[in-house]
Short mmCIF file of C-alpha atoms in Angstrom, two decimals:
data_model
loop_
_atom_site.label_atom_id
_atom_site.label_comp_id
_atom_site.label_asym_id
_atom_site.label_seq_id
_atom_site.Cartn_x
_atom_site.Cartn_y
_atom_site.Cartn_z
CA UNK A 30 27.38 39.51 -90.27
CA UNK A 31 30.92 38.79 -89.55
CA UNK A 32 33.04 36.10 -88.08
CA UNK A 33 34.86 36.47 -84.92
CA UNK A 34 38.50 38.29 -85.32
CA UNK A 35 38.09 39.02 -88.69
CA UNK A 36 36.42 41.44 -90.68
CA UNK A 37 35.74 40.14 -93.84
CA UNK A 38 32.02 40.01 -94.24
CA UNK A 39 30.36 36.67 -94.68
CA UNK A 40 27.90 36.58 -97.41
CA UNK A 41 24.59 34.54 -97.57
CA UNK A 42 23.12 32.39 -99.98
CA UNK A 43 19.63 33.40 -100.45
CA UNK A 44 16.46 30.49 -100.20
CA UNK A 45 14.62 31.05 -103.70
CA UNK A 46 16.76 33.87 -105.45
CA UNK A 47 20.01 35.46 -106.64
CA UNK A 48 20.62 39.13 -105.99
CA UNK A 49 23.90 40.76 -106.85
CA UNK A 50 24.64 41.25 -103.27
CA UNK A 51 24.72 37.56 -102.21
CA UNK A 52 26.37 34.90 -103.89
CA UNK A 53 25.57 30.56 -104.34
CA UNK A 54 29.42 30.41 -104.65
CA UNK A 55 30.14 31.85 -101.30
CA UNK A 56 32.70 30.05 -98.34
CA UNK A 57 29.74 30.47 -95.92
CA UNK A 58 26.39 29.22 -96.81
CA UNK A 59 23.48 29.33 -94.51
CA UNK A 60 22.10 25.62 -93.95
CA UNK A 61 24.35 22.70 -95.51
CA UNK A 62 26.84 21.85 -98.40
CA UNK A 63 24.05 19.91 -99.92
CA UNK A 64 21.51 23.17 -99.88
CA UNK A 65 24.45 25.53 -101.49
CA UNK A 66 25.09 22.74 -104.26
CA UNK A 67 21.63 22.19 -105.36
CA UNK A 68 21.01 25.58 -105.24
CA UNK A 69 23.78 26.48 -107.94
CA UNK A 70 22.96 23.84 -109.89
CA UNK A 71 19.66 24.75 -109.83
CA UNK A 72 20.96 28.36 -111.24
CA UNK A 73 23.11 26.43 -114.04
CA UNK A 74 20.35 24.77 -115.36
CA UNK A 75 18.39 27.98 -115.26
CA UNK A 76 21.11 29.45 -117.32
CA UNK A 77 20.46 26.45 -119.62
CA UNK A 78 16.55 25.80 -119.79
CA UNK A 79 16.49 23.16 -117.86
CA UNK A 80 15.95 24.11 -114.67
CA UNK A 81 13.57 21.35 -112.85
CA UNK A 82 10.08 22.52 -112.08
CA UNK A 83 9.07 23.93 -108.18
CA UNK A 84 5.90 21.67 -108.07
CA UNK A 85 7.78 18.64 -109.20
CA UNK A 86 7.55 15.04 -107.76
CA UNK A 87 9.86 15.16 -104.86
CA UNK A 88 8.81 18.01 -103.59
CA UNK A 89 5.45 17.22 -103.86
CA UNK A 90 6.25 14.40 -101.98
CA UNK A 91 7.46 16.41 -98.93
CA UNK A 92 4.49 18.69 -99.45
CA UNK A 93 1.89 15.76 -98.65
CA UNK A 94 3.92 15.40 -95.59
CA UNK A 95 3.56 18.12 -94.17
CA UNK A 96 -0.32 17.76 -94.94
CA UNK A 97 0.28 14.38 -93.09
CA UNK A 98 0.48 16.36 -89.96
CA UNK A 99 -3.48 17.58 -89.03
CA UNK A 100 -4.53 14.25 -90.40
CA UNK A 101 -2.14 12.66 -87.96
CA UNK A 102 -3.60 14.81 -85.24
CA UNK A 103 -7.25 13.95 -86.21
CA UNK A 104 -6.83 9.99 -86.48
CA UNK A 105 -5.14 10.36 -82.84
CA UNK A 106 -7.87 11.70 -81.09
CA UNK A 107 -10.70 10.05 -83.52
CA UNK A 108 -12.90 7.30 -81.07
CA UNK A 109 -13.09 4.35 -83.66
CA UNK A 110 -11.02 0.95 -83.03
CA UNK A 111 -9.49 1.89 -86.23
CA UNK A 112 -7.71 4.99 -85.08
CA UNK A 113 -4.24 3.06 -84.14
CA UNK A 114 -3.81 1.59 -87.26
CA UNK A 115 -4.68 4.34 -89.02
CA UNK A 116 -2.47 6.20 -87.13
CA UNK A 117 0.47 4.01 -87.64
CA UNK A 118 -0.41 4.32 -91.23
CA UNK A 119 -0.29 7.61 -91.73
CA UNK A 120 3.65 7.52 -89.70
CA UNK A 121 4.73 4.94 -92.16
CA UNK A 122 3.46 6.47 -95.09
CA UNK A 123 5.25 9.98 -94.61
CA UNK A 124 8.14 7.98 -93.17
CA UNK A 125 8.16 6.26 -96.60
CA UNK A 126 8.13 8.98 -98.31
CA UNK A 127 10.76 11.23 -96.21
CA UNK A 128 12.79 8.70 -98.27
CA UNK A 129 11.33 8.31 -101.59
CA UNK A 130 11.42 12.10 -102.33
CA UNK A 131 15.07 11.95 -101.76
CA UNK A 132 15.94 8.73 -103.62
CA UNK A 133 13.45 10.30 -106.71
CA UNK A 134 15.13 13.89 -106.27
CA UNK A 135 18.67 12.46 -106.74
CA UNK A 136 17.04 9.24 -108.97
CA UNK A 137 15.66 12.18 -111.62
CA UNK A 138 18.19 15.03 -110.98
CA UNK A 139 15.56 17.17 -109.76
CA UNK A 140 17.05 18.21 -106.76
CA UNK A 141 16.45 22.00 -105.74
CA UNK A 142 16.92 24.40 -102.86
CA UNK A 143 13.51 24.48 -101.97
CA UNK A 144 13.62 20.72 -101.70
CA UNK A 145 16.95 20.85 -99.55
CA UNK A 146 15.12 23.33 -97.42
CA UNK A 147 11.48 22.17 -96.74
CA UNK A 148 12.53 18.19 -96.19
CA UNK A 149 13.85 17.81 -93.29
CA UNK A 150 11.13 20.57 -91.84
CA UNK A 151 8.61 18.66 -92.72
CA UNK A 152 10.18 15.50 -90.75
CA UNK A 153 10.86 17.61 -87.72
CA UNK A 154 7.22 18.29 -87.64
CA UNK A 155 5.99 15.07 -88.17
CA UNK A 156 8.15 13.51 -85.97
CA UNK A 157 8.13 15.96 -83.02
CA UNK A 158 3.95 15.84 -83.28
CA UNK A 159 4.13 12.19 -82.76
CA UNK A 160 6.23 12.59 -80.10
CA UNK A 161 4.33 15.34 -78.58
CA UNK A 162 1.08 13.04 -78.95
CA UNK A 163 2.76 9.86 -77.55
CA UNK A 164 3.89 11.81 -74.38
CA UNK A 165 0.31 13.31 -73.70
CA UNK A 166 -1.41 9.53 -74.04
CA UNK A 167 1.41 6.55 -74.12
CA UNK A 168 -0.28 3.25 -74.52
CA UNK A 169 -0.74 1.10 -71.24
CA UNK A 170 1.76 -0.01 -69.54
CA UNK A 171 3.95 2.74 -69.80
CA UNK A 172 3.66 5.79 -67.60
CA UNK A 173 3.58 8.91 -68.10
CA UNK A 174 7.38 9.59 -66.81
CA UNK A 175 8.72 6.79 -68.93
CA UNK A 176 7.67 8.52 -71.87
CA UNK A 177 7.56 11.93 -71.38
CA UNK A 178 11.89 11.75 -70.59
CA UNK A 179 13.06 10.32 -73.75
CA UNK A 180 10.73 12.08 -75.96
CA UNK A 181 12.03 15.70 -74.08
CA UNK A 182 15.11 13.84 -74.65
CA UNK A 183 14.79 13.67 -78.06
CA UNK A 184 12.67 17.28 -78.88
CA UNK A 185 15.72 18.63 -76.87
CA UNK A 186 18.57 17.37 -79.00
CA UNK A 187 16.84 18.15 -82.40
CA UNK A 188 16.46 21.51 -81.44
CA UNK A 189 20.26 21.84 -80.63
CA UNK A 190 21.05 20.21 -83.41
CA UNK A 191 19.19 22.40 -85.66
CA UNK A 192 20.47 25.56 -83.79
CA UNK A 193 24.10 24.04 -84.09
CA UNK A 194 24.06 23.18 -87.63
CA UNK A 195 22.68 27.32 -88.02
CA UNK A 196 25.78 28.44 -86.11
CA UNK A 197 28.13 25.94 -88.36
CA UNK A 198 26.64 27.13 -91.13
CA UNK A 199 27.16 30.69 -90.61
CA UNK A 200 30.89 30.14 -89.24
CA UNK A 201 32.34 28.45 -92.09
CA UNK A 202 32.38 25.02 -93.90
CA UNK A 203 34.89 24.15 -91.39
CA UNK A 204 32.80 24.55 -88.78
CA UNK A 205 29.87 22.96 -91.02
CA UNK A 206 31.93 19.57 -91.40
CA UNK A 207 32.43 18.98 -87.98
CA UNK A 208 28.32 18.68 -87.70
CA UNK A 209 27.82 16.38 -90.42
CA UNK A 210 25.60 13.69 -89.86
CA UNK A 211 27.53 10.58 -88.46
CA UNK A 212 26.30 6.70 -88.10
CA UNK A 213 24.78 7.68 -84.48
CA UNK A 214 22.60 9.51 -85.89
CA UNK A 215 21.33 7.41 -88.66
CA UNK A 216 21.30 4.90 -85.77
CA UNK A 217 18.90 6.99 -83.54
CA UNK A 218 16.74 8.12 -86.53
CA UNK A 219 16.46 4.02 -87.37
CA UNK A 220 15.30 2.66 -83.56
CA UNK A 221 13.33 5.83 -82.95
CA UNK A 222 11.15 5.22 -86.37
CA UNK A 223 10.90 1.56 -85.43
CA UNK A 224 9.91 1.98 -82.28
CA UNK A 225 7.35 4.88 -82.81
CA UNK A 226 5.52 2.92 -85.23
CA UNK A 227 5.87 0.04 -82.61
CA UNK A 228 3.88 2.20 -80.21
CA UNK A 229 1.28 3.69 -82.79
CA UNK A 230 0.71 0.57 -83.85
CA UNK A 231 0.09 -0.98 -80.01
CA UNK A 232 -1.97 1.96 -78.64
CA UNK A 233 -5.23 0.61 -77.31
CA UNK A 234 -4.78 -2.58 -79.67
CA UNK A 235 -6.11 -4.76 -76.49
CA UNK A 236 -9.64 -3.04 -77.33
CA UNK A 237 -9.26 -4.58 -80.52
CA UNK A 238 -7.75 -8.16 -80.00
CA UNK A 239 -9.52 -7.98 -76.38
CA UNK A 240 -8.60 -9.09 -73.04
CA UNK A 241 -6.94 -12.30 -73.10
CA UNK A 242 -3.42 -10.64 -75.47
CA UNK A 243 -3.01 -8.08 -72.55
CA UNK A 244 0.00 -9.75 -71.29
CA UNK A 245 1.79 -10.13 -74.66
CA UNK A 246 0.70 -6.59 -75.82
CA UNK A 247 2.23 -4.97 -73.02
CA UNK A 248 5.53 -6.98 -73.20
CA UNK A 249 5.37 -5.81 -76.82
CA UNK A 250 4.97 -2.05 -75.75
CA UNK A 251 7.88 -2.29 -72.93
CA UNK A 252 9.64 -3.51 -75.45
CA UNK A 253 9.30 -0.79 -77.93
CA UNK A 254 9.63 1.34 -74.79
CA UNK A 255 12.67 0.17 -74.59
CA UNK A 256 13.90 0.56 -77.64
CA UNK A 257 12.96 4.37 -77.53
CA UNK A 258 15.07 4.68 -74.95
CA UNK A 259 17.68 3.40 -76.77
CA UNK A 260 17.10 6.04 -79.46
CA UNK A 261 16.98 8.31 -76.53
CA UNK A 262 20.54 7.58 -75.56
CA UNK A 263 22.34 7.46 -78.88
CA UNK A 264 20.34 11.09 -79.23
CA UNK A 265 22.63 11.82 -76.13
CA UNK A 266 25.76 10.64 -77.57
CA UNK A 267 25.69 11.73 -80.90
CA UNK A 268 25.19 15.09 -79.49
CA UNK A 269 27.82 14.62 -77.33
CA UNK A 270 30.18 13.56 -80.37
CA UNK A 271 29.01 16.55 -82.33
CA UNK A 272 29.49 18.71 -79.26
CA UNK A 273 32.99 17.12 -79.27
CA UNK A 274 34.10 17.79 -83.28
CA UNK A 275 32.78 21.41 -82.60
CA UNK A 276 35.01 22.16 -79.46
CA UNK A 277 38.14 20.68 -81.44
CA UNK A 278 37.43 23.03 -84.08
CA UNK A 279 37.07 25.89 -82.02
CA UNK A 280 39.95 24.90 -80.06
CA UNK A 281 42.12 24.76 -83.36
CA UNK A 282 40.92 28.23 -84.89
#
């Protein structure tokens, strides 16, 4: 691969090895700064001995998320009262732990490239199957075209994002910087989680508390509605921001 008007070849930084063709210490790395520095550190400790185990608690961690996922699926479509809850459970816990294994990794200097790779896959699955699951059944009162926008919405700019960081990445750091993540972003990630597990939490509860809580429940759920849609339009103009840094860096090359 080369870049545009040049024709210096841009070499890759491979997921799980070194060969003598690619180097960790090139200009151009192929996901983030963060993957390209763990990685080589990885490969000085290797030099050293002390090179921190595949299997070790972090990413063992993200592993059980992504087990999360069918067991997500099967609570959601299981008949018993408990299903909700045990739902929302599930979303918490790998939520939780989408930020334990990175406080631990960095905690016990165990990061790695594998780590750097497979977490934020493994929230992009979990998050877009909840998603997915919320817009095929939302709880009452929300219809189906209230939820079904923001959550296309949302699948929509992820899926940019991810194909924008790819095209950063490959470009140059330059181009990498101008995608890094900003406080939008944290900002949408923060009201979308709440207000997932809001609505996880709140589907079909009136079968549980019964009848007479309709009325509050479903203020509860327009109001977590709402706040999805909130996340839903600082998804919008984050993208728009990072859409923004991108054409000023083009513009300046």
């Amino acid at each position: 691969m080369k870049r545009r008007g040049s024709e210096r070849a841009i070499r890759g930084v491979p997921l799980f090895r070194v060969s003598t063709m690619e180097s960790l210490d090139s200009p151009i790395d192929r996901r983030a700064d963060y993957y390209r520095l763990t990685a080589l550190e990885g490969l000085r400790k290797r030099s050293t001995g002390t090179v921190s185990p595949f299997l070790n608690l972090p990413n063992l961690l993200t592993i059980s998320r992504v087990f999360m996922v069918p067991m997500f699926v099967v609570t959601w479509f299981w008949t018993s009262t408990a299903a909700p809850a045990t739902t929302a459970a599930l979303f918490t816990i790998a939520a939780l732990t989408d930020w334990l294994d990175g406080y631990l990794a960095r905690r016990l200097q165990l990061t790695s490239a594998f780590g750097a790779f497979l977490d934020p896959v493994a929230d992009k699955i979990m998050v877009s199957t909840a998603l997915i699951l919320l817009a095929s059944d939302p709880p009452p009162p929300i219809s189906l075209p209230a939820m079904v926008v923001p959550v296309v919405i949302m699948t929509a700019r992820e899926l940019t994002m991810s194909a924008l960081r790819e095209w950063a990445a490959a470009w140059s750091n330059e181009a990498h910087k101008a995608v890094k993540v900003n406080s939008l972003g944290k900002w949408k990630t923060a009201l979308q989680m709440v207000a997932m597990t809001a609505l996880l939490v709140l589907r079909h509860a009136d079968l549980i508390l019964g009848p007479g809580y309709e009325s509050g429940l479903h203020a509860l759920v327009l109001g977590a509605l709402a706040v999805l849609w909130l996340a839903a339009l600082l998804a919008v103009w984050s993208l728009v921001n990072y859409m923004s840094c991108v054409w000023k860096f083009l513009a300046s090359t």
